[in-house]
GROMACS .gro file of C-alpha atoms in nm:
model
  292
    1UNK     CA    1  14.522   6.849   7.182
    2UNK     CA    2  14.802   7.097   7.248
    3UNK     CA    3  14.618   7.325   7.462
    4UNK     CA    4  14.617   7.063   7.693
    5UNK     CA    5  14.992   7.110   7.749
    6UNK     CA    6  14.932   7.390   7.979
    7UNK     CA    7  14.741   7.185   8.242
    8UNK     CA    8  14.956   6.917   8.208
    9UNK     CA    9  15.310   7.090   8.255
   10UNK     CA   10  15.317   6.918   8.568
   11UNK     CA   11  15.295   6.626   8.468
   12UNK     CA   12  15.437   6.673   8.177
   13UNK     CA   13  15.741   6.733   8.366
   14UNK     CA   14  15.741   6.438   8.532
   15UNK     CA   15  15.597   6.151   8.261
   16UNK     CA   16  15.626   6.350   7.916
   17UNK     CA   17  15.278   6.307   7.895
   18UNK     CA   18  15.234   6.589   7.639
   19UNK     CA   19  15.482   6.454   7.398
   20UNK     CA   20  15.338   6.056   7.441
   21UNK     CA   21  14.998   6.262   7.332
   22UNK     CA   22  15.122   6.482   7.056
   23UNK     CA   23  15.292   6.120   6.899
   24UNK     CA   24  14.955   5.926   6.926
   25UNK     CA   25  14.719   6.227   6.815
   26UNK     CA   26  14.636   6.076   6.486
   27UNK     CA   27  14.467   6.306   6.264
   28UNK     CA   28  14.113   6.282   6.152
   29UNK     CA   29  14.005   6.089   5.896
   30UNK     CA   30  13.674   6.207   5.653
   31UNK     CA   31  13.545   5.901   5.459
   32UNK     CA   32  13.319   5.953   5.114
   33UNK     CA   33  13.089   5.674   5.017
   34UNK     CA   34  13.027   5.552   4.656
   35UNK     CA   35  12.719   5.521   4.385
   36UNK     CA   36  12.403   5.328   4.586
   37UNK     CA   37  12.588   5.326   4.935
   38UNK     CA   38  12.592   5.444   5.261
   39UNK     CA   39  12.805   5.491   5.585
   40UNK     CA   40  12.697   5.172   5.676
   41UNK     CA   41  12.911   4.968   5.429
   42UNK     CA   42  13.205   5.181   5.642
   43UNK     CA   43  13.186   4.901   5.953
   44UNK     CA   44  13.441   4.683   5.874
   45UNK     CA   45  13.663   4.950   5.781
   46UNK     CA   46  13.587   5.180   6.064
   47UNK     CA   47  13.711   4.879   6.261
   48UNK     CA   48  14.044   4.846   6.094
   49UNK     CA   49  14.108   5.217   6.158
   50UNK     CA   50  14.048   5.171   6.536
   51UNK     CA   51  14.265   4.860   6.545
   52UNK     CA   52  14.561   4.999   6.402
   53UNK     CA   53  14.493   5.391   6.575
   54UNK     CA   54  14.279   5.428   6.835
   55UNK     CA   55  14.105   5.691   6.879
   56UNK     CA   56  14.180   5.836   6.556
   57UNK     CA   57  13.825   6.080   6.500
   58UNK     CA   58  13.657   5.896   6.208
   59UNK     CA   59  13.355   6.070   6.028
   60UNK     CA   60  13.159   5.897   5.754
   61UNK     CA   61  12.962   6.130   5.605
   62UNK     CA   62  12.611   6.047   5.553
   63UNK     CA   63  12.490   6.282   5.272
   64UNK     CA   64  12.344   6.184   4.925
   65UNK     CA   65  12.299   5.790   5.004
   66UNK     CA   66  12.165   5.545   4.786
   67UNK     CA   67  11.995   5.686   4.457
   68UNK     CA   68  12.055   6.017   4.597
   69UNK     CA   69  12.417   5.914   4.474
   70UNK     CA   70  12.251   6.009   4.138
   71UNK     CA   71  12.277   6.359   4.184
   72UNK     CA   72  12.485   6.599   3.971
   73UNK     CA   73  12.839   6.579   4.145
   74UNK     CA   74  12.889   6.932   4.173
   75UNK     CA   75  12.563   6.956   4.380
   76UNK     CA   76  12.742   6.662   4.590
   77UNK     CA   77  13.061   6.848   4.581
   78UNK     CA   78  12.871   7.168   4.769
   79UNK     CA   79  12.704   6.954   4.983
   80UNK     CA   80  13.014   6.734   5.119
   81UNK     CA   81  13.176   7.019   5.120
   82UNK     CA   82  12.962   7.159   5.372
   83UNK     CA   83  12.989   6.921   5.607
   84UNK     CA   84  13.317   6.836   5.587
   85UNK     CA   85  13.427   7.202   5.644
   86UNK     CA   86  13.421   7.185   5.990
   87UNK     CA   87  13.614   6.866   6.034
   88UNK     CA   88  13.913   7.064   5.886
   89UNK     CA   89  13.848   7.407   6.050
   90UNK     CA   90  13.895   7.187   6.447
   91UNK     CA   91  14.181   7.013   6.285
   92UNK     CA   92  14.471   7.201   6.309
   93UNK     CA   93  14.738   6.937   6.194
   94UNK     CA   94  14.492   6.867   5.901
   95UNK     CA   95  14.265   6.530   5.761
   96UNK     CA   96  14.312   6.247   5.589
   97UNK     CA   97  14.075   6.179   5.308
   98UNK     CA   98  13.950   5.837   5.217
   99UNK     CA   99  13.674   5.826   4.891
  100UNK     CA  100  13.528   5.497   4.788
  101UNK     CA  101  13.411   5.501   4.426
  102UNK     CA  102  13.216   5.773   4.290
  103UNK     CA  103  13.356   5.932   4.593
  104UNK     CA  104  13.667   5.965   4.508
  105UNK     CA  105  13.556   6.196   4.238
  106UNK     CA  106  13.363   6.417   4.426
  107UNK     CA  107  13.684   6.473   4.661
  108UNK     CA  108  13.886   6.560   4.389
  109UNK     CA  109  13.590   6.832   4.343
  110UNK     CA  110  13.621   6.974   4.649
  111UNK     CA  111  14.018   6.937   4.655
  112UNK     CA  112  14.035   7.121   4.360
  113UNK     CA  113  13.778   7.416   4.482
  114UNK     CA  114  13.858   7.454   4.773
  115UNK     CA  115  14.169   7.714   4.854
  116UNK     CA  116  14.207   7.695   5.239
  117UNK     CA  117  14.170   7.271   5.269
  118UNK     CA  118  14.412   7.100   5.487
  119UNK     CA  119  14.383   6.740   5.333
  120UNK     CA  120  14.731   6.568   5.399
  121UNK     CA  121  14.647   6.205   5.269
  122UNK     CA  122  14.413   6.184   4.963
  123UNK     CA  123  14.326   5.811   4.937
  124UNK     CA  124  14.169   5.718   4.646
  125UNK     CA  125  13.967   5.374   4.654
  126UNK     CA  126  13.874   5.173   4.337
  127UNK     CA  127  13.720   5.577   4.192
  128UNK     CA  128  13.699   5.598   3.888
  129UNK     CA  129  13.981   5.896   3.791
  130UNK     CA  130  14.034   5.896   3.444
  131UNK     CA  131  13.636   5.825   3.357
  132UNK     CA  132  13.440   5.493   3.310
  133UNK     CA  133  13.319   5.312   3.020
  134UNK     CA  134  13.197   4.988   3.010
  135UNK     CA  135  12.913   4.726   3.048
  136UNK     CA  136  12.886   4.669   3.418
  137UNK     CA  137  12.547   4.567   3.641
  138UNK     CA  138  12.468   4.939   3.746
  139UNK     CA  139  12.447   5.015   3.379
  140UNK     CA  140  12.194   4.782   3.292
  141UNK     CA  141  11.999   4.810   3.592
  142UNK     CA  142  12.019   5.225   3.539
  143UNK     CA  143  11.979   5.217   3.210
  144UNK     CA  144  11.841   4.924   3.019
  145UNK     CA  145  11.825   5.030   2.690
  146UNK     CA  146  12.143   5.195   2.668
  147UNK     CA  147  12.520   4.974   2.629
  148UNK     CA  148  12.830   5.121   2.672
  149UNK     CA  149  12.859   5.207   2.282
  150UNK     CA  150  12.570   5.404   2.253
  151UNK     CA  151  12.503   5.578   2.613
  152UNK     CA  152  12.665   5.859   2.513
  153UNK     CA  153  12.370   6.009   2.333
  154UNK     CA  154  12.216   6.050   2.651
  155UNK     CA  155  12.518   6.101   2.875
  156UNK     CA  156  12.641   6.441   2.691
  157UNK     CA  157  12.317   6.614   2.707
  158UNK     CA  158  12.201   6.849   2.960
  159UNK     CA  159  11.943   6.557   3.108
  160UNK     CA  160  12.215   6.319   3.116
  161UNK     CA  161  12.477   6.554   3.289
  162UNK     CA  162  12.193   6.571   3.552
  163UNK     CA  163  12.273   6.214   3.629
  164UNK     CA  164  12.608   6.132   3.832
  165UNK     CA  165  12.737   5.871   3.618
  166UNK     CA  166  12.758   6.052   3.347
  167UNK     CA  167  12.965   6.343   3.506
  168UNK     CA  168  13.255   6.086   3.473
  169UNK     CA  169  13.120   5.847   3.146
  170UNK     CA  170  13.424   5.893   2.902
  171UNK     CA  171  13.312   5.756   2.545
  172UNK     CA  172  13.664   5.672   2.394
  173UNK     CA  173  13.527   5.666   2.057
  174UNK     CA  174  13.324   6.055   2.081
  175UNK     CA  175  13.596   6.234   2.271
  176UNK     CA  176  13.476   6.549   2.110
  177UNK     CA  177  13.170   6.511   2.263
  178UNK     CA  178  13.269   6.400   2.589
  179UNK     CA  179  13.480   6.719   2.613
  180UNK     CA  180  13.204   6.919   2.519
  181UNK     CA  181  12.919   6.808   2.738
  182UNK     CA  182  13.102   6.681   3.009
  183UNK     CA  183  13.000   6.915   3.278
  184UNK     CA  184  13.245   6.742   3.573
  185UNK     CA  185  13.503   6.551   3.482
  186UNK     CA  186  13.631   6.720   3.153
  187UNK     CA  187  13.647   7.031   3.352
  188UNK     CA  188  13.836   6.875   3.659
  189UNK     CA  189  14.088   6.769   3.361
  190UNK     CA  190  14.072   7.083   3.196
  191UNK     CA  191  14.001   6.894   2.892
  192UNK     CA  192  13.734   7.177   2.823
  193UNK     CA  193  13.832   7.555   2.835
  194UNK     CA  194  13.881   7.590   3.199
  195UNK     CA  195  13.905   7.921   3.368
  196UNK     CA  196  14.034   7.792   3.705
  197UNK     CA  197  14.235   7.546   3.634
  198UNK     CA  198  14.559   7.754   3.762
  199UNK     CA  199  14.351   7.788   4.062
  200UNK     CA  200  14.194   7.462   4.130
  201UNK     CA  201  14.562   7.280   4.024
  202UNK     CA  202  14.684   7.512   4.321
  203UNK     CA  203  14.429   7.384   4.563
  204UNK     CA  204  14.475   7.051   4.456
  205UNK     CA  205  14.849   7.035   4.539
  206UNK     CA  206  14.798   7.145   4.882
  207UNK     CA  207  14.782   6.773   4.966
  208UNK     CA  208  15.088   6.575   5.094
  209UNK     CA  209  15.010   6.229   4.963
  210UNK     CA  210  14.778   6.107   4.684
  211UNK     CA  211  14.781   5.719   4.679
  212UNK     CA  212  14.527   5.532   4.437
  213UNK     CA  213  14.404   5.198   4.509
  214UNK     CA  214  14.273   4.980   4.267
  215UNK     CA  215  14.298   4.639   4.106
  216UNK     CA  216  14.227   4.394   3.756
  217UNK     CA  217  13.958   4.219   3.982
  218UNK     CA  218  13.717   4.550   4.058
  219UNK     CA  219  13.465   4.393   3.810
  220UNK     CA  220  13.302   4.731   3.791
  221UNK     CA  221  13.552   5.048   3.712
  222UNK     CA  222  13.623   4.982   3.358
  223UNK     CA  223  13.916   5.012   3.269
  224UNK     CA  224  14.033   4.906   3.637
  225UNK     CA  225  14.330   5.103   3.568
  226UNK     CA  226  14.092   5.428   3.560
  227UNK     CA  227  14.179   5.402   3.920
  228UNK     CA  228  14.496   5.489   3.894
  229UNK     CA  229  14.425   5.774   3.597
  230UNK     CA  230  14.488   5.528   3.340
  231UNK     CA  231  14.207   5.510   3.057
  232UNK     CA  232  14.171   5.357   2.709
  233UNK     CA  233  14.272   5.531   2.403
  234UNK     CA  234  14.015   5.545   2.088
  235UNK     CA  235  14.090   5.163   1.989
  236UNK     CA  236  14.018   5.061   2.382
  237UNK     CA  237  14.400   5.004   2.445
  238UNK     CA  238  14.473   5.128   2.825
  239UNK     CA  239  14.727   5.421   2.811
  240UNK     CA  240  14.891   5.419   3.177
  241UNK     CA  241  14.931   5.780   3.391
  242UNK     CA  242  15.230   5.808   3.305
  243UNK     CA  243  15.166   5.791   2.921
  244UNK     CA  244  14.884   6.018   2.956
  245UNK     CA  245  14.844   6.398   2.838
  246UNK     CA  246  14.690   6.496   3.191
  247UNK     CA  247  15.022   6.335   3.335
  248UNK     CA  248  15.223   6.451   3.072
  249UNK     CA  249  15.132   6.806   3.073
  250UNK     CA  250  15.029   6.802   3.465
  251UNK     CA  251  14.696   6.960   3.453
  252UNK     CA  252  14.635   6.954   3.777
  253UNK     CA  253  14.867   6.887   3.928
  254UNK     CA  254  14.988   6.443   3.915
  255UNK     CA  255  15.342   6.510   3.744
  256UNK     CA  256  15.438   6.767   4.045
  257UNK     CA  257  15.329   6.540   4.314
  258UNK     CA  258  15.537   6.236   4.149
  259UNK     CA  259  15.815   6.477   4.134
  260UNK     CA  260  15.781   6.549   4.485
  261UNK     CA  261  15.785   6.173   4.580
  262UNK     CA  262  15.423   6.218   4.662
  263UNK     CA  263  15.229   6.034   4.407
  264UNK     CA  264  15.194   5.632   4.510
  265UNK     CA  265  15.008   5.347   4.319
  266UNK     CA  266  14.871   5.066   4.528
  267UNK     CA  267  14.750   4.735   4.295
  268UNK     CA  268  14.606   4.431   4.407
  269UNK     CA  269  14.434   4.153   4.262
  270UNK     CA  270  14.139   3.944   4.363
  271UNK     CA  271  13.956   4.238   4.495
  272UNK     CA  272  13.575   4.273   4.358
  273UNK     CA  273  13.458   4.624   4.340
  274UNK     CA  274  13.244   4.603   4.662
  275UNK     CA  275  13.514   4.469   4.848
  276UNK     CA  276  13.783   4.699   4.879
  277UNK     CA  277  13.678   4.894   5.230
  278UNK     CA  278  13.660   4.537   5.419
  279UNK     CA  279  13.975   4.362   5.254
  280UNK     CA  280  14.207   4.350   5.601
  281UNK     CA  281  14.471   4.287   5.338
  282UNK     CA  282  14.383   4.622   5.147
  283UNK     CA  283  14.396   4.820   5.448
  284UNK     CA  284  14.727   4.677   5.596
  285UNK     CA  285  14.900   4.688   5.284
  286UNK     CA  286  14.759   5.006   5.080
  287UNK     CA  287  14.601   5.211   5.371
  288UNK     CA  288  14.708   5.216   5.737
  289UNK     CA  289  15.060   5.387   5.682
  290UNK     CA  290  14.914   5.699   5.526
  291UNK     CA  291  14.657   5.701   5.821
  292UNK     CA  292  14.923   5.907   6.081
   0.00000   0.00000   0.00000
């Protein structure tokens, strides 16, 4: 730390010790798990981190794991929130950011709510951005009865907005609805009458860097490109960010960060969906250089 300088003006003198520590003082980095995880699926990653910066201060936070993942986002949003608070309060050059998943939805959440954060990388891994819709394994083990065509009679209802996945389901074909009983994403888009969204697009532009990772190979955000705010128009043909109205107009925020040079797209193929946090090749190519 800095305050340190003061002891060490001695040696400082002498070695530049203070400057070899202010250089190597990498800042900390908060990781969010996804749907059905925990910190545990972190070890492989935590281990790239420590290879390529030691001693960077790494905290996986352990909240709402497993089917507690269900829970409404913005109850997850309050409770990451929380505990993440205090990272960024003893961090006075700021965090880095890393969401997995479902994760990296609930950190645009608290990005967007929260006025005083001092996130400088946002890194967003395989999350689905723009929404999800399609016929993957966690929707027929959640729901059996339900395909992607005809879950949104459950998903825009208050029961089904108690239920994360459906905070983010985006029903191409019932936009209306989706707008209107979307309780989470639609408002993070302001695709619904939002109040705050001067405010929250504020907040959100207080980061330096927003990079999204994803890839054609995920197997389980659908469209893959919903990683990188890309999502299908109402004949399922995938509309890129930079085609769509959130872009476009910059809600919240994605035009002004391209603008500023800010804004960075990281694709790469033959990743599954559950592999993206131990891929060395991920990390080394998509990750590490935002890490400093």
């Amino acid at each position: 730390g800095k305050g340190a300088c003061g002891i060490f003006l001695l040696l400082w003198t002498l070695f530049g010790a203070c400057f070899v520590a202010t250089v190597i003082g990498y800042k900390p980095v908060v990781i969010v798990h996804g749907l059905f995880d925990s910190s545990g699926v972190f070890v492989e990653f935590l281990r790239f981190i420590n290879q390529s910066h030691p001693g960077t201060n790494v905290s996986v936070i352990d909240l709402f794991d497993r089917s507690s993942s269900l829970q409404p986002l913005w109850k997850q949003v309050e409770g990451f929130k929380e505990a993440i608070y205090p990272i960024m309060q003893n961090a006075a050059d700021g965090v880095h950011f890393i969401c997995y998943s479902q994760g990296g939805l609930i950190c645009r959440g608290i990005l967007s709510t929260l006025p005083n954060h001092n996130v400088h990388s946002f890194i967003s891994l395989s999350s689905p951005q723009a929404g999800q819709y399609g016929d993957t394994d966690y929707l027929k083990y959640l729901f059996p009865q339900f395909m992607k065509s005809n879950l949104f009679h459950f998903c825009y209802t208050g029961v089904g907005q108690r239920i994360s996945i459906c905070n983010y389901w985006k029903d191409p074909h019932h936009t209306d609805m989706y707008v209107n009983g979307s309780d989470y994403l639609a408002l993070l888009n302001s695709e619904r009458p939002n109040p705050n969204s001067t405010v929250w697009k504020k907040n959100f532009l207080r980061i330096k860097k927003l990079v999204l990772i994803g890839g054609p190979d995920d197997g389980v955000i659908t469209p893959w490109q919903s990683s990188q705010f890309g999502f299908y128009n109402d004949n399922e043909t995938v509309v890129e960010i930079k085609d769509q109205d959130l872009y476009l107009r910059d809600v919240f925020g994605l035009k002004t960060l391209n603008a500023r040079g800010d804004l960075f797209l990281c694709s790469m193929s033959g990743v599954e969906h559950v592999k993206w946090h131990s891929n060395d090749t991920v990390f080394n190519t998509c990750i590490e250089k935002w890490l400093v």
